[in-house]
Short mmCIF file of C-alpha atoms and ligand atoms in Angstrom, two decimals:
data_model
loop_
_atom_site.label_atom_id
_atom_site.label_comp_id
_atom_site.label_asym_id
_atom_site.label_seq_id
_atom_site.Cartn_x
_atom_site.Cartn_y
_atom_site.Cartn_z
CA UNK E 1 0.00 0.00 0.00
CA UNK E 2 1.46 3.36 -1.03
CA UNK E 3 1.75 6.25 1.39
CA UNK E 4 -0.76 8.43 -0.45
CA UNK E 5 -4.21 8.79 1.07
CA UNK E 6 -7.37 9.62 -0.89
CA UNK E 7 -10.12 10.84 1.43
CA UNK E 8 -13.70 11.04 0.22
CA UNK E 9 -16.14 13.19 2.21
CA UNK E 10 -19.77 12.04 2.08
CA UNK E 11 -20.73 8.37 1.76
CA UNK E 12 -23.42 7.96 -0.87
CA UNK E 13 -23.76 7.34 -4.62
CA UNK E 14 -20.81 9.47 -5.74
CA UNK E 15 -18.55 8.28 -2.91
CA UNK E 16 -19.24 4.58 -3.46
CA UNK E 17 -18.41 4.93 -7.15
CA UNK E 18 -15.37 7.10 -6.56
CA UNK E 19 -13.87 4.64 -4.10
CA UNK E 20 -14.46 1.67 -6.40
CA UNK E 21 -13.18 3.53 -9.48
CA UNK E 22 -10.03 4.65 -7.66
CA UNK E 23 -9.12 1.03 -7.01
CA UNK E 24 -10.03 0.01 -10.56
CA UNK E 25 -7.94 2.88 -11.86
CA UNK E 26 -4.89 1.65 -9.99
CA UNK E 27 -4.80 3.95 -6.95
CA UNK E 28 -2.16 2.31 -4.76
CA UNK E 29 -2.56 4.30 -1.57
CA UNK E 30 -5.12 4.30 1.20
CA UNK E 31 -8.74 5.22 0.51
CA UNK E 32 -11.13 6.43 3.20
CA UNK E 33 -14.80 7.31 2.81
CA UNK E 34 -16.02 9.53 5.64
CA UNK E 35 -19.77 10.03 6.00
CA UNK E 36 -22.14 11.25 8.66
CA UNK E 37 -24.79 8.58 8.10
CA UNK E 38 -24.47 5.35 10.06
CA UNK E 39 -24.67 2.80 7.23
CA UNK E 40 -22.53 2.16 4.15
CA UNK E 41 -23.55 3.98 0.94
CA UNK E 42 -27.10 3.04 -0.06
CA UNK E 43 -29.47 3.66 -2.96
CA UNK E 44 -31.44 6.82 -2.21
CA UNK E 45 -34.12 6.57 -4.97
CA UNK E 46 -36.06 3.69 -3.30
CA UNK E 47 -36.55 5.82 -0.20
CA UNK E 48 -39.64 7.52 -1.65
CA UNK E 49 -40.62 4.41 -3.64
CA UNK E 50 -40.39 0.74 -2.54
CA UNK E 51 -38.78 1.40 0.84
CA UNK E 52 -41.43 3.89 1.93
CA UNK E 53 -44.13 1.52 0.64
CA UNK E 54 -42.67 -1.26 2.82
CA UNK E 55 -41.68 -3.35 -0.20
CA UNK E 56 -37.93 -3.30 0.43
CA UNK E 57 -35.80 -3.95 3.49
CA UNK E 58 -32.93 -1.61 4.38
CA UNK E 59 -30.39 -4.42 3.69
CA UNK E 60 -31.52 -4.39 0.07
CA UNK E 61 -30.64 -0.72 -0.30
CA UNK E 62 -26.86 -1.02 -0.03
CA UNK E 63 -25.05 0.03 -3.21
CA UNK E 64 -22.32 -2.53 -2.46
CA UNK E 65 -22.16 -5.06 0.35
CA UNK E 66 -20.00 -4.03 3.33
CA UNK E 67 -17.56 -6.83 2.39
CA UNK E 68 -16.79 -5.05 -0.90
CA UNK E 69 -15.11 -2.17 0.92
CA UNK E 70 -13.07 -4.53 3.04
CA UNK E 71 -11.95 -6.51 0.04
CA UNK E 72 -11.07 -3.34 -1.85
CA UNK E 73 -9.23 -1.97 1.18
CA UNK E 74 -11.47 1.05 1.42
CA UNK E 75 -11.93 2.30 4.99
CA UNK E 76 -15.46 3.35 5.81
CA UNK E 77 -15.55 5.97 8.54
CA UNK E 78 -19.29 6.19 9.21
CA UNK E 79 -21.31 8.33 11.62
CA UNK E 80 -18.62 11.01 11.34
CA UNK E 81 -19.42 14.55 10.35
CA UNK E 82 -16.62 16.50 8.73
CA UNK E 83 -16.59 20.05 10.09
CA UNK E 84 -13.71 21.59 8.14
CA UNK E 85 -11.18 21.11 5.38
CA UNK E 86 -7.74 22.45 6.28
CA UNK E 87 -6.09 22.95 2.90
CA UNK E 88 -2.82 24.18 4.38
CA UNK E 89 -2.32 21.17 6.61
CA UNK E 90 -4.04 18.92 4.03
CA UNK E 91 -6.39 17.29 6.50
CA UNK E 92 -10.09 17.13 7.26
CA UNK E 93 -11.41 17.90 10.73
CA UNK E 94 -14.08 15.66 12.28
CA UNK E 95 -16.95 16.63 14.59
CA UNK E 96 -15.14 15.03 17.56
CA UNK E 97 -12.05 17.21 16.99
CA UNK E 98 -10.01 14.45 15.36
CA UNK E 99 -8.50 14.88 11.94
CA UNK E 100 -7.58 12.76 8.94
CA UNK E 101 -4.69 13.77 6.67
CA UNK E 102 -5.12 13.52 2.92
CA UNK E 103 -2.94 13.71 -0.15
CA UNK E 104 -5.99 13.99 -2.39
CA UNK E 105 -9.50 14.92 -1.30
CA UNK E 106 -12.89 14.28 -2.94
CA UNK E 107 -15.99 16.18 -1.87
CA UNK E 108 -19.19 14.22 -2.46
CA UNK E 109 -21.35 15.99 0.09
CA UNK E 110 -24.52 15.88 -2.02
CA UNK E 111 -27.51 18.05 -1.25
CA UNK E 112 -29.68 18.95 1.71
CA UNK E 113 -33.39 19.66 1.73
CA UNK E 114 -34.71 23.16 1.34
CA UNK E 115 -36.58 23.94 4.54
CA UNK E 116 -39.81 25.85 4.97
CA UNK E 117 -40.20 27.98 8.07
CA UNK E 118 -43.99 27.91 8.14
CA UNK E 119 -45.79 28.48 11.43
CA UNK E 120 -45.99 25.00 12.99
CA UNK E 121 -43.03 23.54 11.08
CA UNK E 122 -41.51 22.22 14.31
CA UNK E 123 -44.57 20.08 15.22
CA UNK E 124 -44.18 16.30 15.54
CA UNK E 125 -45.27 14.55 12.36
CA UNK E 126 -43.71 17.12 10.00
CA UNK E 127 -40.97 15.60 7.87
CA UNK E 128 -38.54 16.09 5.02
CA UNK E 129 -37.45 13.10 2.97
CA UNK E 130 -33.79 12.84 2.12
CA UNK E 131 -32.22 9.96 4.02
CA UNK E 132 -32.99 6.59 5.51
CA UNK E 133 -33.54 8.02 9.00
CA UNK E 134 -36.18 10.38 7.60
CA UNK E 135 -38.11 7.50 6.04
CA UNK E 136 -37.81 5.31 9.14
CA UNK E 137 -39.34 8.15 11.14
CA UNK E 138 -42.05 8.77 8.53
CA UNK E 139 -42.96 5.09 8.57
CA UNK E 140 -43.82 5.40 12.25
CA UNK E 141 -46.68 7.71 11.21
CA UNK E 142 -48.03 5.86 8.16
CA UNK E 143 -50.83 3.28 8.03
CA UNK E 144 -54.16 2.49 6.36
CA UNK E 145 -56.78 5.21 6.80
CA UNK E 146 -54.29 7.83 8.03
CA UNK E 147 -54.08 11.19 6.31
CA UNK E 148 -50.92 12.57 4.76
CA UNK E 149 -50.47 16.04 3.32
CA UNK E 150 -47.52 16.40 0.99
CA UNK E 151 -46.20 19.88 0.35
CA UNK E 152 -44.61 19.98 -3.10
CA UNK E 153 -45.71 18.38 -6.37
CA UNK E 154 -42.27 17.51 -7.73
CA UNK E 155 -40.93 14.00 -8.28
CA UNK E 156 -40.28 13.31 -4.59
CA UNK E 157 -43.71 14.59 -3.55
CA UNK E 158 -45.52 12.57 -6.21
CA UNK E 159 -43.53 9.40 -5.53
CA UNK E 160 -44.28 9.80 -1.83
CA UNK E 161 -47.97 10.21 -2.65
CA UNK E 162 -47.97 7.01 -4.75
CA UNK E 163 -46.19 5.03 -2.01
CA UNK E 164 -48.60 6.27 0.64
CA UNK E 165 -51.60 5.33 -1.48
CA UNK E 166 -50.12 1.83 -1.67
CA UNK E 167 -50.21 1.89 2.14
CA UNK E 168 -53.94 2.70 2.05
CA UNK E 169 -53.60 6.30 3.22
CA UNK E 170 -55.62 9.41 2.36
CA UNK E 171 -53.20 11.61 0.46
CA UNK E 172 -53.32 15.26 -0.55
CA UNK E 173 -50.57 16.92 -2.59
CA UNK E 174 -50.22 20.69 -2.36
CA UNK E 175 -48.41 22.43 -5.19
CA UNK E 176 -47.74 26.18 -5.05
CA UNK E 177 -47.49 26.52 -8.85
CA UNK E 178 -50.38 26.12 -11.32
CA UNK E 179 -49.37 22.53 -12.14
CA UNK E 180 -47.37 19.63 -10.70
CA UNK E 181 -43.86 19.02 -12.12
CA UNK E 182 -44.03 22.51 -13.61
CA UNK E 183 -40.31 23.18 -13.41
CA UNK E 184 -39.31 19.95 -15.13
CA UNK E 185 -41.97 18.88 -17.66
CA UNK E 186 -44.34 20.09 -20.35
CA UNK E 187 -47.97 20.93 -19.44
CA UNK E 188 -49.14 17.70 -21.13
CA UNK E 189 -46.93 15.60 -18.87
CA UNK E 190 -48.09 17.48 -15.77
CA UNK E 191 -51.72 16.96 -16.79
CA UNK E 192 -51.06 13.25 -17.28
CA UNK E 193 -49.55 12.86 -13.80
CA UNK E 194 -52.38 14.84 -12.21
CA UNK E 195 -54.92 12.60 -13.94
CA UNK E 196 -53.24 9.36 -12.89
CA UNK E 197 -52.81 10.49 -9.28
CA UNK E 198 -56.47 11.51 -9.15
CA UNK E 199 -57.47 8.13 -10.63
CA UNK E 200 -55.42 6.53 -7.88
CA UNK E 201 -57.32 8.52 -5.24
CA UNK E 202 -54.90 11.36 -4.48
CA UNK E 203 -56.27 14.87 -4.02
CA UNK E 204 -54.10 17.39 -5.84
CA UNK E 205 -54.45 21.08 -5.06
CA UNK E 206 -52.45 23.44 -7.29
CA UNK E 207 -51.88 27.17 -6.70
CA UNK E 208 -51.91 26.19 -3.05
CA UNK E 209 -50.52 28.69 -0.54
CA UNK E 210 -49.80 26.94 2.76
CA UNK E 211 -50.40 29.35 5.63
CA UNK E 212 -49.64 27.18 8.66
CA UNK E 213 -49.34 23.71 10.08
CA UNK E 214 -51.66 23.24 13.02
CA UNK E 215 -51.64 21.12 16.16
CA UNK E 216 -50.54 21.33 19.79
CA UNK E 217 -47.62 18.90 19.95
CA UNK E 218 -48.24 16.81 16.84
CA UNK E 219 -49.50 18.14 13.52
CA UNK E 220 -53.26 17.66 13.00
CA UNK E 221 -54.06 19.90 10.04
CA UNK E 222 -52.66 22.08 7.29
CA UNK E 223 -54.25 25.47 6.75
CA UNK E 224 -54.19 27.17 3.35
CA UNK E 225 -54.36 30.91 2.70
CA UNK E 226 -57.88 30.55 1.24
CA UNK E 227 -59.08 29.15 4.58
CA UNK E 228 -59.13 25.46 3.56
CA UNK E 229 -58.13 23.12 6.40
CA UNK E 230 -56.85 19.64 5.58
CA UNK E 231 -56.63 16.93 8.22
CA UNK E 232 -53.13 15.57 8.60
CA UNK E 233 -51.61 12.78 10.67
CA UNK E 234 -48.35 13.65 9.00
CA UNK E 235 -46.92 16.22 6.62
CA UNK E 236 -44.06 15.57 4.22
CA UNK E 237 -42.36 18.61 2.74
CA UNK E 238 -40.62 18.09 -0.61
CA UNK E 239 -39.76 21.49 -2.03
CA UNK E 240 -36.32 20.88 -3.47
CA UNK E 241 -32.73 20.64 -2.32
CA UNK E 242 -29.70 22.86 -2.00
CA UNK E 243 -26.14 21.76 -2.74
CA UNK E 244 -24.11 20.99 0.40
CA UNK E 245 -21.29 23.45 -0.16
CA UNK E 246 -20.53 24.74 3.36
CA UNK E 247 -17.24 22.84 3.72
CA UNK E 248 -16.05 23.94 0.28
CA UNK E 249 -17.06 27.55 0.87
CA UNK E 250 -15.37 27.72 4.27
CA UNK E 251 -12.24 26.23 2.72
CA UNK E 252 -12.21 29.01 0.11
CA UNK E 253 -13.01 26.85 -2.93
CA UNK E 254 -14.94 28.39 -5.81
CA UNK E 255 -18.68 27.89 -5.24
CA UNK E 256 -21.49 29.10 -7.47
CA UNK E 257 -24.76 27.20 -7.05
CA UNK E 258 -22.63 24.14 -6.24
CA UNK E 259 -18.91 23.50 -5.95
CA UNK E 260 -17.47 24.69 -9.25
CA UNK E 261 -15.62 21.89 -11.04
CA UNK E 262 -13.99 21.67 -14.46
CA UNK E 263 -14.51 18.89 -17.01
CA UNK E 264 -12.12 16.69 -15.01
CA UNK E 265 -14.12 17.19 -11.78
CA UNK E 266 -11.33 19.37 -10.35
CA UNK E 267 -12.23 22.14 -7.93
CA UNK E 268 -10.25 25.36 -7.72
CA UNK E 269 -7.70 23.42 -5.58
CA UNK E 270 -5.70 20.95 -7.73
CA UNK E 271 -5.66 18.38 -4.88
CA UNK E 272 -9.43 18.44 -4.42
CA UNK E 273 -12.04 16.96 -6.76
CA UNK E 274 -15.82 16.95 -6.29
CA UNK E 275 -18.68 14.92 -7.76
CA UNK E 276 -22.44 14.50 -7.59
CA UNK E 277 -25.28 16.69 -6.36
CA UNK E 278 -22.88 19.14 -4.67
CA UNK E 279 -21.19 20.24 -7.92
CA UNK E 280 -21.76 22.71 -10.69
CA UNK E 281 -20.15 21.77 -14.00
CA UNK E 282 -20.22 22.67 -17.66
CA UNK E 283 -22.08 20.21 -19.87
CA UNK E 284 -20.65 20.16 -23.41
CA UNK E 285 -23.80 18.61 -24.97
CA UNK E 286 -26.00 21.52 -23.86
CA UNK E 287 -23.14 24.05 -23.56
CA UNK E 288 -24.45 25.13 -20.18
CA UNK E 289 -23.43 25.08 -16.53
CA UNK E 290 -25.49 22.53 -14.65
CA UNK E 291 -26.16 21.38 -11.15
CA UNK E 292 -27.79 18.00 -11.52
CA UNK E 293 -29.56 15.91 -8.91
CA UNK E 294 -29.40 12.39 -10.26
CA UNK E 295 -27.78 9.03 -9.69
CA UNK E 296 -26.44 9.10 -13.26
CA UNK E 297 -24.55 12.32 -12.64
CA UNK E 298 -23.26 11.24 -9.22
CA UNK E 299 -21.97 7.96 -10.66
CA UNK E 300 -20.53 9.19 -13.94
CA UNK E 301 -18.91 12.30 -12.51
CA UNK E 302 -17.38 10.19 -9.73
CA UNK E 303 -15.71 8.01 -12.39
CA UNK E 304 -14.24 11.14 -13.96
CA UNK E 305 -13.03 12.36 -10.55
CA UNK E 306 -11.41 9.01 -9.79
CA UNK E 307 -9.64 9.01 -13.15
CA UNK E 308 -8.32 12.49 -12.44
CA UNK E 309 -6.93 11.40 -9.06
CA UNK E 310 -5.26 8.44 -10.77
CA UNK E 311 -3.61 10.86 -13.20
CA UNK E 312 -5.82 9.98 -16.19
CA UNK E 313 -7.54 13.13 -17.45
CA UNK E 314 -10.75 12.17 -19.27
CA UNK E 315 -13.35 14.89 -19.69
CA UNK E 316 -16.83 14.33 -18.27
CA UNK E 317 -19.13 14.13 -21.27
CA UNK E 318 -22.28 12.30 -20.24
CA UNK E 319 -25.86 12.71 -21.33
CA UNK E 320 -28.01 13.41 -18.26
CA UNK E 321 -30.73 10.84 -17.61
CA UNK E 322 -33.17 10.28 -14.79
CA UNK E 323 -36.13 8.15 -13.79
CA UNK E 324 -39.16 8.26 -11.52
CA UNK E 325 -41.45 5.38 -10.49
CA UNK E 326 -45.04 6.06 -9.46
CA UNK E 327 -47.68 3.28 -9.33
CA UNK E 328 -47.23 1.26 -12.54
CA UNK E 329 -45.64 4.25 -14.30
CA UNK E 330 -41.97 4.05 -15.12
CA UNK E 331 -40.86 7.46 -16.31
CA UNK E 332 -37.45 7.59 -17.96
CA UNK E 333 -35.98 10.91 -18.98
CA UNK E 334 -33.08 11.28 -21.39
CA UNK E 335 -31.54 14.71 -21.84
CA UNK E 336 -32.56 18.07 -20.45
CA UNK E 337 -35.75 19.71 -21.65
CA UNK E 338 -35.06 23.23 -20.32
CA UNK E 339 -35.33 25.80 -23.08
CA UNK E 340 -37.74 23.74 -25.22
CA UNK E 341 -40.17 25.56 -27.51
CA UNK E 342 -42.14 22.57 -28.83
CA UNK E 343 -43.36 19.24 -27.48
CA UNK E 344 -44.12 16.30 -29.76
CA UNK E 345 -46.28 13.56 -28.27
CA UNK E 346 -46.22 9.92 -29.27
CA UNK E 347 -49.23 8.18 -27.73
CA UNK E 348 -52.17 9.56 -25.77
CA UNK E 349 -51.80 11.56 -22.58
CA UNK E 350 -55.48 11.88 -21.71
CA UNK E 351 -56.11 8.14 -21.54
CA UNK E 352 -53.98 5.09 -20.84
CA UNK E 353 -50.59 5.03 -19.17
CA UNK E 354 -47.97 4.98 -21.88
CA UNK E 355 -46.63 7.77 -24.10
CA UNK E 356 -43.51 9.78 -24.83
CA UNK E 357 -43.05 13.55 -24.87
CA UNK E 358 -40.19 14.71 -27.07
CA UNK E 359 -38.83 18.18 -26.35
CA UNK E 360 -37.49 20.30 -29.19
CA UNK E 361 -35.85 23.67 -29.53
CA UNK E 362 -36.44 24.52 -33.17
CA UNK E 363 -35.41 21.35 -35.01
CA UNK E 364 -33.07 20.20 -32.30
CA UNK E 365 -34.26 17.35 -30.10
CA UNK E 366 -33.37 18.19 -26.50
CA UNK E 367 -34.91 15.44 -24.39
CA UNK E 368 -37.63 12.84 -23.93
CA UNK E 369 -39.97 11.94 -21.09
CA UNK E 370 -40.82 8.30 -21.84
CA UNK E 371 -43.58 6.80 -19.73
CA UNK E 372 -43.65 3.01 -19.85
CA UNK E 373 -41.73 3.23 -23.14
CA UNK E 374 -38.21 1.98 -22.50
CA UNK E 375 -37.43 1.55 -26.18
CA UNK E 376 -38.15 5.21 -26.94
CA UNK E 377 -36.05 6.25 -23.97
CA UNK E 378 -33.14 4.13 -25.21
CA UNK E 379 -33.46 5.45 -28.77
CA UNK E 380 -33.33 9.07 -27.63
CA UNK E 381 -30.50 8.37 -25.24
CA UNK E 382 -28.49 6.92 -28.05
CA UNK E 383 -29.46 9.67 -30.51
CA UNK E 384 -28.55 12.47 -28.10
CA UNK E 385 -25.24 10.83 -27.21
CA UNK E 386 -24.23 10.29 -30.81
CA UNK E 387 -25.63 13.49 -32.32
CA UNK E 388 -28.35 11.91 -34.50
CA UNK E 389 -31.18 14.23 -35.50
CA UNK E 390 -34.87 13.43 -35.07
CA UNK E 391 -37.85 13.86 -37.38
CA UNK E 392 -40.71 15.32 -35.34
CA UNK E 393 -43.43 14.16 -37.74
CA UNK E 394 -42.26 10.56 -37.63
CA UNK E 395 -41.96 10.69 -33.85
CA UNK E 396 -45.58 11.79 -33.58
CA UNK E 397 -46.81 9.00 -35.87
CA UNK E 398 -47.17 5.75 -33.96
CA UNK E 399 -47.53 3.80 -37.20
CA UNK E 400 -43.92 4.69 -38.07
CA UNK E 401 -41.24 2.57 -36.42
CA UNK E 402 -39.40 4.76 -33.92
CA UNK E 403 -36.04 3.80 -35.42
CA UNK E 404 -37.02 5.51 -38.66
CA UNK E 405 -37.43 8.83 -36.88
CA UNK E 406 -33.68 9.14 -36.30
CA UNK E 407 -31.01 9.79 -38.89
C1 FAD O 1 -36.20 10.27 -1.97
C2 FAD O 1 -35.29 10.46 -3.14
C3 FAD O 1 -35.60 9.85 -4.36
C4 FAD O 1 -34.77 10.01 -5.45
N1 FAD O 1 -35.09 9.40 -6.62
C5 FAD O 1 -34.24 9.48 -7.66
C6 FAD O 1 -34.49 8.77 -8.87
O1 FAD O 1 -35.52 8.10 -9.01
N2 FAD O 1 -33.58 8.85 -9.87
C7 FAD O 1 -32.42 9.57 -9.74
O2 FAD O 1 -31.61 9.62 -10.69
N3 FAD O 1 -32.17 10.28 -8.63
C8 FAD O 1 -33.04 10.24 -7.59
N4 FAD O 1 -32.77 10.93 -6.44
C9 FAD O 1 -31.57 11.78 -6.39
C10 FAD O 1 -30.34 10.97 -6.06
O3 FAD O 1 -30.58 10.17 -4.95
C11 FAD O 1 -29.17 11.92 -5.82
O4 FAD O 1 -28.91 12.60 -7.02
C12 FAD O 1 -27.94 11.15 -5.35
O5 FAD O 1 -28.17 10.59 -4.08
C13 FAD O 1 -26.74 12.08 -5.29
O6 FAD O 1 -25.67 11.38 -4.76
P1 FAD O 1 -24.46 12.13 -4.07
O7 FAD O 1 -23.48 11.07 -3.66
O8 FAD O 1 -23.97 13.24 -4.91
O9 FAD O 1 -25.06 12.86 -2.77
P2 FAD O 1 -26.01 12.40 -1.60
O10 FAD O 1 -26.75 11.17 -1.96
O11 FAD O 1 -26.79 13.61 -1.20
O12 FAD O 1 -25.02 12.03 -0.43
C14 FAD O 1 -24.20 12.93 0.24
C15 FAD O 1 -23.78 12.28 1.53
O13 FAD O 1 -22.79 13.09 2.15
C16 FAD O 1 -23.08 13.22 3.52
N5 FAD O 1 -22.45 14.46 3.98
C17 FAD O 1 -22.72 15.73 3.61
N6 FAD O 1 -21.93 16.61 4.26
C18 FAD O 1 -21.13 15.87 5.07
C19 FAD O 1 -20.12 16.20 6.00
N7 FAD O 1 -19.75 17.46 6.23
N8 FAD O 1 -19.53 15.19 6.69
C20 FAD O 1 -19.88 13.88 6.48
N9 FAD O 1 -20.83 13.52 5.60
C21 FAD O 1 -21.46 14.50 4.90
C22 FAD O 1 -24.61 13.26 3.54
O14 FAD O 1 -25.14 12.99 4.80
C23 FAD O 1 -24.93 12.16 2.54
O15 FAD O 1 -24.92 10.91 3.12
C24 FAD O 1 -33.60 10.81 -5.33
C25 FAD O 1 -33.30 11.42 -4.11
C26 FAD O 1 -34.13 11.25 -3.04
C27 FAD O 1 -33.80 11.93 -1.73
#
């Protein structure tokens, strides 16, 4: 074992990949992953899906079995919060005052939930949903016939609603904007999700202004500005996340809506890389600076960061993709739709549960939302990665084989 020490801060998707890729890439020295959660890196997406619905055990969430880290000689330092990065001494400082020296450092601190300071936000039964502990606490309040109010009609809010319906609960989703998923999808896709959730028994209230959460010790109701009162045994707030950049900022690294990294995942300090939800990087496909919140980005950027630490500079050049599971709907998204001026639909949105929405800017295909259409997702993923162009008319015509729409 060489004398060099790669220290990874944060122990989740990006960290697990970075550690594994360092070993694969030939890193000879020590590797430590330091995270403040108590268990080895686990899959976060099932938290609002199968795990919340009671269809998965926590053991099934691990990204890699604990034995993998042992075999790969990766030290897991769990339950340890890092409070500072001392770039002069080249060490990280832990919450208990101890420190760990590094030769190379990777920041994979992810994101933290955006909090709402509504009157009543401190009541028992009011939750955010980001980590395993959150869901374990939430599950103490769920059960058939109980009422849940979910604040936020984004992916996490809607997935939580679907899982709670599976548990036989009364569910209301409150969305402040005129439609659910407004920031990320076309109106047709929002309307589709609203319809399906209503068919599944969820009450969706858009343009909802939450005034207060009510109750004496535990939450009992949510009051809206128009006077509506909704019974609530629990409230889950899902109104987005913020990049966890405090350590980087305090250490004087460049931060701008995420830790700024170059195409090799390098921060403004040559000995420090960063990957995942905490970063802001330039995407060459869309020629835009992005802060992504996805497993794909955490994993792929971590590979780039590991290569960089192993002395192999390979630019990060990945097409963003994402998924969301709600009921029997498997949504797969390839590309980024922001900036679209036209949506082409293949299949019906006002009936059934399968269609694709293709997003265009002029003639340029930007992205697809494919619902229960894995083939169309794969086709677009390939086309966007290889620079193929798409024929909107053929995409809209279900009698034309999807392959013929790309050239
Ligand atoms: C409920 C839920 C559902 C999701 N569903 C999907 C999905 O379907 N598809 C998809 O692509 N993405 C999904 N995501 C997003 C995806 O999980 C994230 O993009 C991914 O987890 C990012 O990984 P990461 O390693 O960058 O950061 P994170 O997973 O946020 O992990 C960062 C880790 O670092 C730790 N940490 C932070 N600061 C410190 C510190 N100072 N000291 C020690 N430890 C620290 C944190 O506690 C955390 O464990 C979902 C997220 C959630 C919460």
